[in-house]
């Protein structure tokens, strides 16, 4: 059974940095894509960053390019999201996801991922 547990969220001022972690169990790194998604109140869940855990290829939403970095440590079964220059617009619940269904279009499409964590809240104040 795949379990994903996020941590590292918090409340910060604009311009600060946070690093999110996603501890995975029951999941084989290298088998598919993993990603970070976020959902703000009243908004649809959106893809932030994804990584092909086998090749290391990454993809980012335009809104976070140059500020966020997704990475993995397969030895620790952990996915990371380094977030720099945080903005109030980044305020959301952040979720880790794994196992992309290639039949669903869009690597950043949340509907294409099978396994989800419970989320960690990120709040950025101005």
Short mmCIF file of N, CA, C and O in Angstrom, two decimals:
data_model
loop_
_atom_site.label_atom_id
_atom_site.label_comp_id
_atom_site.label_asym_id
_atom_site.label_seq_id
_atom_site.Cartn_x
_atom_site.Cartn_y
_atom_site.Cartn_z
N UNK A 1 0.83 -1.18 0.00
CA UNK A 1 0.00 0.00 0.00
C UNK A 1 0.88 1.25 0.00
O UNK A 1 1.80 1.37 0.80
N UNK A 2 0.60 2.15 -0.92
CA UNK A 2 1.39 3.38 -1.03
C UNK A 2 0.90 4.41 -0.03
O UNK A 2 -0.30 4.67 0.07
N UNK A 3 1.83 4.98 0.71
CA UNK A 3 1.51 6.08 1.62
C UNK A 3 2.47 7.22 1.36
O UNK A 3 3.67 7.02 1.22
N UNK A 4 1.91 8.43 1.32
CA UNK A 4 2.69 9.64 1.11
C UNK A 4 2.41 10.59 2.27
O UNK A 4 1.24 10.88 2.54
N UNK A 5 3.45 11.06 2.94
CA UNK A 5 3.27 11.93 4.09
C UNK A 5 4.09 13.19 3.88
O UNK A 5 5.32 13.15 3.83
N UNK A 6 3.39 14.32 3.77
CA UNK A 6 4.05 15.61 3.57
C UNK A 6 4.40 16.27 4.90
O UNK A 6 3.71 16.06 5.91
N UNK A 7 5.42 17.10 4.86
CA UNK A 7 5.80 17.89 6.02
C UNK A 7 6.56 19.12 5.53
O UNK A 7 6.95 19.20 4.36
N UNK A 8 6.75 20.08 6.43
CA UNK A 8 7.55 21.25 6.10
C UNK A 8 6.78 22.53 5.84
O UNK A 8 7.37 23.58 5.64
N UNK A 9 5.46 22.44 5.84
CA UNK A 9 4.67 23.64 5.64
C UNK A 9 4.76 24.57 6.83
O UNK A 9 5.30 24.23 7.88
N UNK A 10 4.19 25.76 6.68
CA UNK A 10 4.19 26.71 7.78
C UNK A 10 3.72 28.07 7.34
O UNK A 10 3.28 28.26 6.20
N UNK A 11 3.82 29.02 8.25
CA UNK A 11 3.44 30.41 7.99
C UNK A 11 4.69 31.26 7.92
O UNK A 11 5.47 31.27 8.88
N UNK A 12 4.88 31.94 6.79
CA UNK A 12 6.08 32.75 6.59
C UNK A 12 5.72 34.10 5.99
O UNK A 12 4.60 34.30 5.51
N UNK A 13 6.69 35.00 6.01
CA UNK A 13 6.52 36.31 5.38
C UNK A 13 6.89 36.20 3.89
O UNK A 13 7.67 35.32 3.49
N UNK A 14 6.36 37.11 3.12
CA UNK A 14 6.70 37.16 1.70
C UNK A 14 8.21 37.30 1.54
O UNK A 14 8.86 38.03 2.28
N UNK A 15 8.75 36.56 0.58
CA UNK A 15 10.18 36.59 0.33
C UNK A 15 10.94 35.47 1.03
O UNK A 15 12.12 35.23 0.72
N UNK A 16 10.30 34.79 1.95
CA UNK A 16 10.95 33.72 2.70
C UNK A 16 11.01 32.43 1.88
O UNK A 16 10.47 32.36 0.76
N UNK A 17 11.65 31.43 2.46
CA UNK A 17 11.79 30.13 1.81
C UNK A 17 11.25 29.04 2.74
O UNK A 17 11.27 29.18 3.96
N UNK A 18 10.79 27.96 2.11
CA UNK A 18 10.38 26.77 2.82
C UNK A 18 10.80 25.56 1.99
O UNK A 18 10.87 25.64 0.76
N UNK A 19 11.05 24.45 2.67
CA UNK A 19 11.29 23.20 1.95
C UNK A 19 10.28 22.17 2.41
O UNK A 19 10.22 21.82 3.60
N UNK A 20 9.49 21.69 1.47
CA UNK A 20 8.52 20.64 1.76
C UNK A 20 9.15 19.28 1.50
O UNK A 20 9.98 19.13 0.59
N UNK A 21 8.75 18.31 2.31
CA UNK A 21 9.21 16.93 2.13
C UNK A 21 8.01 16.00 1.99
O UNK A 21 6.95 16.27 2.58
N UNK A 22 8.19 14.95 1.24
CA UNK A 22 7.16 13.94 1.07
C UNK A 22 7.82 12.58 1.28
O UNK A 22 8.60 12.14 0.43
N UNK A 23 7.51 11.95 2.39
CA UNK A 23 8.06 10.63 2.69
C UNK A 23 7.14 9.58 2.09
O UNK A 23 5.95 9.55 2.41
N UNK A 24 7.69 8.75 1.22
CA UNK A 24 6.90 7.74 0.55
C UNK A 24 7.20 6.35 1.09
O UNK A 24 8.36 6.03 1.38
N UNK A 25 6.17 5.55 1.22
CA UNK A 25 6.35 4.15 1.58
C UNK A 25 5.49 3.30 0.65
O UNK A 25 4.43 3.75 0.21
N UNK A 26 5.97 2.13 0.33
CA UNK A 26 5.23 1.25 -0.57
C UNK A 26 5.29 1.69 -2.02
O UNK A 26 4.56 1.16 -2.86
N UNK A 27 6.13 2.64 -2.33
CA UNK A 27 6.23 3.18 -3.70
C UNK A 27 7.66 3.05 -4.18
O UNK A 27 8.60 3.36 -3.44
N UNK A 28 7.84 2.63 -5.40
CA UNK A 28 9.16 2.44 -5.97
C UNK A 28 9.58 3.66 -6.77
O UNK A 28 9.01 3.96 -7.82
N UNK A 29 10.56 4.38 -6.26
CA UNK A 29 11.11 5.51 -7.02
C UNK A 29 11.74 4.97 -8.30
O UNK A 29 12.41 3.94 -8.28
N UNK A 30 11.51 5.72 -9.37
CA UNK A 30 12.01 5.27 -10.67
C UNK A 30 10.94 4.65 -11.52
O UNK A 30 11.14 4.41 -12.71
N UNK A 31 9.77 4.41 -10.95
CA UNK A 31 8.72 3.72 -11.69
C UNK A 31 7.78 4.67 -12.43
O UNK A 31 7.11 4.26 -13.37
N UNK A 32 7.72 5.93 -11.99
CA UNK A 32 6.76 6.86 -12.62
C UNK A 32 7.07 8.27 -12.18
O UNK A 32 8.07 8.55 -11.56
N UNK A 33 6.17 9.16 -12.51
CA UNK A 33 6.28 10.55 -12.10
C UNK A 33 5.78 10.72 -10.68
O UNK A 33 4.88 10.01 -10.22
N UNK A 34 6.36 11.70 -9.99
CA UNK A 34 5.85 12.19 -8.72
C UNK A 34 5.74 13.71 -8.84
O UNK A 34 6.46 14.32 -9.64
N UNK A 35 4.88 14.29 -8.01
CA UNK A 35 4.73 15.73 -8.16
C UNK A 35 4.20 16.41 -6.93
O UNK A 35 3.77 15.78 -5.96
N UNK A 36 4.25 17.71 -7.00
CA UNK A 36 3.68 18.59 -5.98
C UNK A 36 2.53 19.38 -6.60
O UNK A 36 2.67 19.93 -7.70
N UNK A 37 1.44 19.42 -5.88
CA UNK A 37 0.26 20.15 -6.32
C UNK A 37 -0.20 21.05 -5.18
O UNK A 37 0.19 20.84 -4.02
N UNK A 38 -1.01 22.02 -5.49
CA UNK A 38 -1.52 22.88 -4.43
C UNK A 38 -2.96 23.26 -4.72
O UNK A 38 -3.41 23.26 -5.88
N UNK A 39 -3.65 23.59 -3.64
CA UNK A 39 -5.04 24.00 -3.77
C UNK A 39 -5.34 25.09 -2.76
O UNK A 39 -5.19 24.88 -1.55
N UNK A 40 -5.73 26.23 -3.27
CA UNK A 40 -6.14 27.34 -2.43
C UNK A 40 -7.65 27.29 -2.25
O UNK A 40 -8.35 26.71 -3.09
N UNK A 41 -8.17 27.88 -1.18
CA UNK A 41 -9.61 27.85 -0.94
C UNK A 41 -10.39 28.40 -2.13
O UNK A 41 -10.07 29.47 -2.65
N UNK A 42 -11.38 27.64 -2.57
CA UNK A 42 -12.21 28.08 -3.67
C UNK A 42 -11.62 27.90 -5.05
O UNK A 42 -12.22 28.30 -6.04
N UNK A 43 -10.44 27.33 -5.11
CA UNK A 43 -9.77 27.15 -6.41
C UNK A 43 -9.54 25.66 -6.67
O UNK A 43 -9.52 24.84 -5.77
N UNK A 44 -9.35 25.35 -7.95
CA UNK A 44 -9.07 23.98 -8.33
C UNK A 44 -7.63 23.62 -7.99
O UNK A 44 -6.74 24.49 -7.97
N UNK A 45 -7.41 22.34 -7.72
CA UNK A 45 -6.06 21.88 -7.46
C UNK A 45 -5.22 22.06 -8.72
O UNK A 45 -5.66 21.73 -9.82
N UNK A 46 -4.00 22.58 -8.55
CA UNK A 46 -3.14 22.83 -9.70
C UNK A 46 -1.77 22.20 -9.52
O UNK A 46 -1.27 22.07 -8.40
N UNK A 47 -1.19 21.81 -10.64
CA UNK A 47 0.14 21.25 -10.61
C UNK A 47 1.19 22.32 -10.40
O UNK A 47 1.11 23.38 -11.02
N UNK A 48 2.15 22.07 -9.53
CA UNK A 48 3.23 23.01 -9.24
C UNK A 48 4.52 22.55 -9.89
O UNK A 48 5.17 23.30 -10.62
N UNK A 49 4.90 21.30 -9.63
CA UNK A 49 6.15 20.75 -10.17
C UNK A 49 6.06 19.24 -10.16
O UNK A 49 5.48 18.66 -9.25
N UNK A 50 6.64 18.64 -11.19
CA UNK A 50 6.67 17.18 -11.25
C UNK A 50 8.05 16.71 -11.67
O UNK A 50 8.82 17.46 -12.27
N UNK A 51 8.34 15.46 -11.36
CA UNK A 51 9.63 14.89 -11.71
C UNK A 51 9.43 13.43 -12.14
O UNK A 51 8.68 12.69 -11.52
N UNK A 52 10.09 13.08 -13.23
CA UNK A 52 10.11 11.69 -13.64
C UNK A 52 11.17 11.01 -12.78
O UNK A 52 12.36 11.28 -12.92
N UNK A 53 10.74 10.17 -11.87
CA UNK A 53 11.67 9.66 -10.86
C UNK A 53 12.72 8.71 -11.44
O UNK A 53 13.70 8.43 -10.78
N UNK A 54 12.52 8.27 -12.66
CA UNK A 54 13.52 7.44 -13.29
C UNK A 54 14.60 8.25 -13.98
O UNK A 54 15.80 8.03 -13.76
N UNK A 55 14.21 9.23 -14.79
CA UNK A 55 15.17 10.02 -15.57
C UNK A 55 15.58 11.31 -14.89
O UNK A 55 16.61 11.90 -15.22
N UNK A 56 14.77 11.78 -13.95
CA UNK A 56 15.05 13.06 -13.30
C UNK A 56 14.54 14.28 -14.05
O UNK A 56 14.76 15.40 -13.62
N UNK A 57 13.83 14.05 -15.14
CA UNK A 57 13.25 15.18 -15.89
C UNK A 57 12.22 15.89 -15.02
O UNK A 57 11.42 15.24 -14.35
N UNK A 58 12.26 17.20 -15.04
CA UNK A 58 11.34 17.99 -14.22
C UNK A 58 10.50 18.91 -15.09
O UNK A 58 10.88 19.28 -16.20
N UNK A 59 9.36 19.29 -14.53
CA UNK A 59 8.45 20.21 -15.21
C UNK A 59 7.82 21.10 -14.16
O UNK A 59 7.44 20.62 -13.09
N UNK A 60 7.71 22.40 -14.48
CA UNK A 60 7.19 23.37 -13.52
C UNK A 60 6.04 24.17 -14.10
O UNK A 60 6.02 24.47 -15.31
N UNK A 61 5.15 24.57 -13.24
CA UNK A 61 4.14 25.54 -13.63
C UNK A 61 4.84 26.88 -13.86
O UNK A 61 5.82 27.21 -13.19
N UNK A 62 4.32 27.66 -14.80
CA UNK A 62 4.94 28.95 -15.12
C UNK A 62 5.02 29.86 -13.89
O UNK A 62 5.97 30.63 -13.74
N UNK A 63 4.04 29.75 -13.01
CA UNK A 63 3.97 30.65 -11.86
C UNK A 63 5.09 30.42 -10.84
O UNK A 63 5.34 31.28 -10.00
N UNK A 64 5.76 29.26 -10.92
CA UNK A 64 6.80 28.96 -9.92
C UNK A 64 8.18 28.78 -10.54
O UNK A 64 9.16 28.58 -9.81
N UNK A 65 8.27 28.85 -11.85
CA UNK A 65 9.57 28.67 -12.51
C UNK A 65 10.58 29.68 -11.99
O UNK A 65 10.28 30.87 -11.87
N UNK A 66 11.77 29.19 -11.67
CA UNK A 66 12.83 30.05 -11.17
C UNK A 66 12.78 30.28 -9.67
O UNK A 66 13.73 30.81 -9.10
N UNK A 67 11.67 29.88 -9.04
CA UNK A 67 11.54 30.06 -7.59
C UNK A 67 11.48 28.72 -6.84
O UNK A 67 11.99 28.60 -5.74
N UNK A 68 10.84 27.73 -7.44
CA UNK A 68 10.66 26.42 -6.81
C UNK A 68 11.55 25.39 -7.51
O UNK A 68 11.77 25.47 -8.72
N UNK A 69 12.02 24.43 -6.72
CA UNK A 69 12.82 23.33 -7.26
C UNK A 69 12.35 22.01 -6.67
O UNK A 69 12.30 21.86 -5.45
N UNK A 70 12.00 21.08 -7.54
CA UNK A 70 11.60 19.74 -7.11
C UNK A 70 12.82 18.83 -7.19
O UNK A 70 13.62 18.93 -8.12
N UNK A 71 12.96 17.95 -6.21
CA UNK A 71 14.07 17.01 -6.21
C UNK A 71 13.66 15.74 -5.48
O UNK A 71 12.63 15.71 -4.82
N UNK A 72 14.50 14.73 -5.60
CA UNK A 72 14.20 13.46 -4.97
C UNK A 72 15.45 12.86 -4.36
O UNK A 72 16.56 13.12 -4.82
N UNK A 73 15.25 12.07 -3.32
CA UNK A 73 16.32 11.27 -2.75
C UNK A 73 15.77 9.85 -2.67
O UNK A 73 15.06 9.51 -1.72
N UNK A 74 16.06 9.07 -3.68
CA UNK A 74 15.47 7.74 -3.74
C UNK A 74 15.96 6.84 -2.62
O UNK A 74 15.24 5.94 -2.19
N UNK A 75 17.15 7.09 -2.12
CA UNK A 75 17.68 6.29 -1.01
C UNK A 75 16.85 6.49 0.25
O UNK A 75 16.75 5.60 1.10
N UNK A 76 16.28 7.69 0.37
CA UNK A 76 15.45 8.01 1.53
C UNK A 76 13.96 7.93 1.21
O UNK A 76 13.13 8.25 2.07
N UNK A 77 13.64 7.56 -0.02
CA UNK A 77 12.23 7.50 -0.45
C UNK A 77 11.52 8.83 -0.19
O UNK A 77 10.38 8.86 0.29
N UNK A 78 12.18 9.91 -0.50
CA UNK A 78 11.66 11.23 -0.18
C UNK A 78 11.70 12.15 -1.39
O UNK A 78 12.68 12.19 -2.12
N UNK A 79 10.62 12.89 -1.55
CA UNK A 79 10.48 13.92 -2.57
C UNK A 79 10.51 15.27 -1.87
O UNK A 79 9.96 15.41 -0.77
N UNK A 80 11.15 16.24 -2.50
CA UNK A 80 11.27 17.57 -1.90
C UNK A 80 10.73 18.65 -2.84
O UNK A 80 10.69 18.48 -4.05
N UNK A 81 10.36 19.76 -2.21
CA UNK A 81 10.04 20.96 -2.98
C UNK A 81 10.66 22.14 -2.25
O UNK A 81 10.21 22.51 -1.16
N UNK A 82 11.71 22.69 -2.81
CA UNK A 82 12.33 23.89 -2.27
C UNK A 82 11.62 25.10 -2.84
O UNK A 82 11.55 25.26 -4.06
N UNK A 83 11.09 25.93 -1.97
CA UNK A 83 10.32 27.08 -2.39
C UNK A 83 11.02 28.35 -1.91
O UNK A 83 11.17 28.55 -0.70
N UNK A 84 11.46 29.16 -2.83
CA UNK A 84 12.13 30.43 -2.52
C UNK A 84 11.28 31.61 -2.98
O UNK A 84 10.38 31.46 -3.80
N UNK A 85 11.58 32.76 -2.45
CA UNK A 85 10.89 34.00 -2.83
C UNK A 85 9.37 33.81 -2.78
O UNK A 85 8.65 34.14 -3.72
N UNK A 86 8.91 33.28 -1.68
CA UNK A 86 7.48 33.00 -1.56
C UNK A 86 6.66 34.27 -1.61
O UNK A 86 7.06 35.34 -1.12
N UNK A 87 5.51 34.15 -2.20
CA UNK A 87 4.57 35.25 -2.43
C UNK A 87 3.23 34.89 -1.80
O UNK A 87 2.90 33.70 -1.71
N UNK A 88 2.44 35.86 -1.37
CA UNK A 88 1.10 35.53 -0.82
C UNK A 88 0.26 34.67 -1.78
O UNK A 88 -0.57 33.88 -1.32
N UNK A 89 0.49 34.81 -3.07
CA UNK A 89 -0.24 33.99 -4.05
C UNK A 89 0.12 32.51 -3.95
O UNK A 89 -0.59 31.66 -4.50
N UNK A 90 1.20 32.18 -3.26
CA UNK A 90 1.59 30.79 -3.08
C UNK A 90 0.86 30.13 -1.91
O UNK A 90 1.03 28.93 -1.69
N UNK A 91 0.07 30.88 -1.19
CA UNK A 91 -0.67 30.33 -0.06
C UNK A 91 -1.65 29.27 -0.53
O UNK A 91 -2.48 29.51 -1.41
N UNK A 92 -1.53 28.07 0.04
CA UNK A 92 -2.37 26.95 -0.37
C UNK A 92 -2.02 25.73 0.47
O UNK A 92 -1.03 25.73 1.20
N UNK A 93 -2.86 24.70 0.33
CA UNK A 93 -2.50 23.38 0.84
C UNK A 93 -1.67 22.70 -0.25
O UNK A 93 -2.10 22.68 -1.41
N UNK A 94 -0.53 22.18 0.14
CA UNK A 94 0.36 21.54 -0.83
C UNK A 94 0.30 20.03 -0.65
O UNK A 94 0.42 19.53 0.48
N UNK A 95 0.14 19.34 -1.77
CA UNK A 95 0.00 17.89 -1.77
C UNK A 95 1.10 17.23 -2.59
O UNK A 95 1.49 17.74 -3.65
N UNK A 96 1.53 16.08 -2.12
CA UNK A 96 2.44 15.23 -2.85
C UNK A 96 1.62 14.15 -3.56
O UNK A 96 0.63 13.67 -3.00
N UNK A 97 2.01 13.80 -4.77
CA UNK A 97 1.30 12.78 -5.52
C UNK A 97 2.29 11.87 -6.24
O UNK A 97 3.41 12.28 -6.57
N UNK A 98 1.83 10.65 -6.52
CA UNK A 98 2.71 9.68 -7.18
C UNK A 98 1.92 8.79 -8.12
O UNK A 98 0.70 8.66 -7.99
N UNK A 99 2.63 8.19 -9.03
CA UNK A 99 2.10 7.23 -9.98
C UNK A 99 1.17 7.86 -10.99
O UNK A 99 -0.06 7.86 -10.85
N UNK A 100 1.76 8.40 -12.04
CA UNK A 100 0.98 9.06 -13.06
C UNK A 100 0.42 8.04 -14.05
O UNK A 100 1.10 7.11 -14.47
N UNK A 101 -0.83 8.26 -14.44
CA UNK A 101 -1.48 7.47 -15.48
C UNK A 101 -1.20 8.14 -16.82
O UNK A 101 -1.73 9.23 -17.10
N UNK A 102 -0.38 7.51 -17.64
CA UNK A 102 0.03 8.11 -18.91
C UNK A 102 -1.13 8.26 -19.89
O UNK A 102 -1.00 8.98 -20.90
N UNK A 103 -2.25 7.61 -19.62
CA UNK A 103 -3.41 7.75 -20.51
C UNK A 103 -4.11 9.08 -20.33
O UNK A 103 -4.91 9.50 -21.17
N UNK A 104 -3.83 9.76 -19.22
CA UNK A 104 -4.46 11.05 -18.96
C UNK A 104 -3.50 12.14 -19.43
O UNK A 104 -2.35 12.19 -18.99
N UNK A 105 -3.93 13.03 -20.30
CA UNK A 105 -3.03 14.07 -20.82
C UNK A 105 -2.56 15.03 -19.74
O UNK A 105 -3.32 15.39 -18.85
N UNK A 106 -1.29 15.44 -19.86
CA UNK A 106 -0.79 16.49 -18.97
C UNK A 106 -0.03 15.97 -17.79
O UNK A 106 -0.60 15.39 -16.86
N UNK A 107 1.27 16.19 -17.79
CA UNK A 107 2.11 15.73 -16.68
C UNK A 107 1.77 16.48 -15.40
O UNK A 107 1.92 15.95 -14.30
N UNK A 108 1.29 17.71 -15.53
CA UNK A 108 0.92 18.51 -14.36
C UNK A 108 -0.57 18.42 -14.04
O UNK A 108 -1.05 19.14 -13.17
N UNK A 109 -1.26 17.55 -14.72
CA UNK A 109 -2.70 17.41 -14.47
C UNK A 109 -2.93 16.56 -13.23
O UNK A 109 -2.53 15.40 -13.18
N UNK A 110 -3.63 17.11 -12.24
CA UNK A 110 -3.79 16.38 -10.99
C UNK A 110 -4.61 15.10 -11.17
O UNK A 110 -4.41 14.13 -10.44
N UNK A 111 -5.48 15.10 -12.16
CA UNK A 111 -6.31 13.92 -12.36
C UNK A 111 -5.54 12.71 -12.87
O UNK A 111 -6.05 11.60 -12.87
N UNK A 112 -4.30 12.92 -13.28
CA UNK A 112 -3.53 11.80 -13.81
C UNK A 112 -2.75 11.06 -12.74
O UNK A 112 -2.10 10.07 -13.04
N UNK A 113 -2.81 11.51 -11.47
CA UNK A 113 -2.03 10.87 -10.41
C UNK A 113 -2.91 10.02 -9.52
O UNK A 113 -4.02 10.41 -9.15
N UNK A 114 -2.37 8.86 -9.15
CA UNK A 114 -3.18 7.88 -8.43
C UNK A 114 -3.10 8.03 -6.92
O UNK A 114 -4.12 7.88 -6.24
N UNK A 115 -1.90 8.30 -6.39
CA UNK A 115 -1.72 8.30 -4.94
C UNK A 115 -1.47 9.72 -4.43
O UNK A 115 -0.72 10.48 -5.04
N UNK A 116 -2.07 10.02 -3.29
CA UNK A 116 -2.00 11.38 -2.75
C UNK A 116 -1.71 11.37 -1.26
O UNK A 116 -2.16 10.46 -0.54
N UNK A 117 -0.97 12.37 -0.80
CA UNK A 117 -0.80 12.58 0.62
C UNK A 117 -1.93 13.43 1.17
O UNK A 117 -2.84 13.84 0.44
N UNK A 118 -1.86 13.71 2.48
CA UNK A 118 -2.91 14.48 3.14
C UNK A 118 -2.71 15.98 3.02
O UNK A 118 -3.63 16.75 3.29
N UNK A 119 -1.51 16.39 2.65
CA UNK A 119 -1.26 17.81 2.44
C UNK A 119 -0.58 18.49 3.61
O UNK A 119 -0.66 18.04 4.76
N UNK A 120 0.09 19.58 3.29
CA UNK A 120 0.71 20.43 4.31
C UNK A 120 0.42 21.89 3.93
O UNK A 120 0.54 22.27 2.77
N UNK A 121 0.02 22.67 4.92
CA UNK A 121 -0.44 24.04 4.64
C UNK A 121 0.76 24.99 4.55
O UNK A 121 1.65 24.99 5.41
N UNK A 122 0.73 25.82 3.53
CA UNK A 122 1.71 26.91 3.38
C UNK A 122 0.94 28.22 3.34
O UNK A 122 0.05 28.40 2.52
N UNK A 123 1.28 29.12 4.25
CA UNK A 123 0.64 30.42 4.32
C UNK A 123 1.72 31.51 4.24
O UNK A 123 2.66 31.50 5.02
N UNK A 124 1.57 32.39 3.27
CA UNK A 124 2.54 33.46 3.05
C UNK A 124 1.84 34.79 3.26
O UNK A 124 0.87 35.10 2.58
N UNK A 125 2.34 35.57 4.18
CA UNK A 125 1.74 36.88 4.46
C UNK A 125 2.61 37.99 3.91
O UNK A 125 3.82 37.87 3.82
N UNK A 126 1.94 39.08 3.58
CA UNK A 126 2.67 40.21 2.97
C UNK A 126 3.20 41.18 4.02
O UNK A 126 2.86 41.07 5.19
#
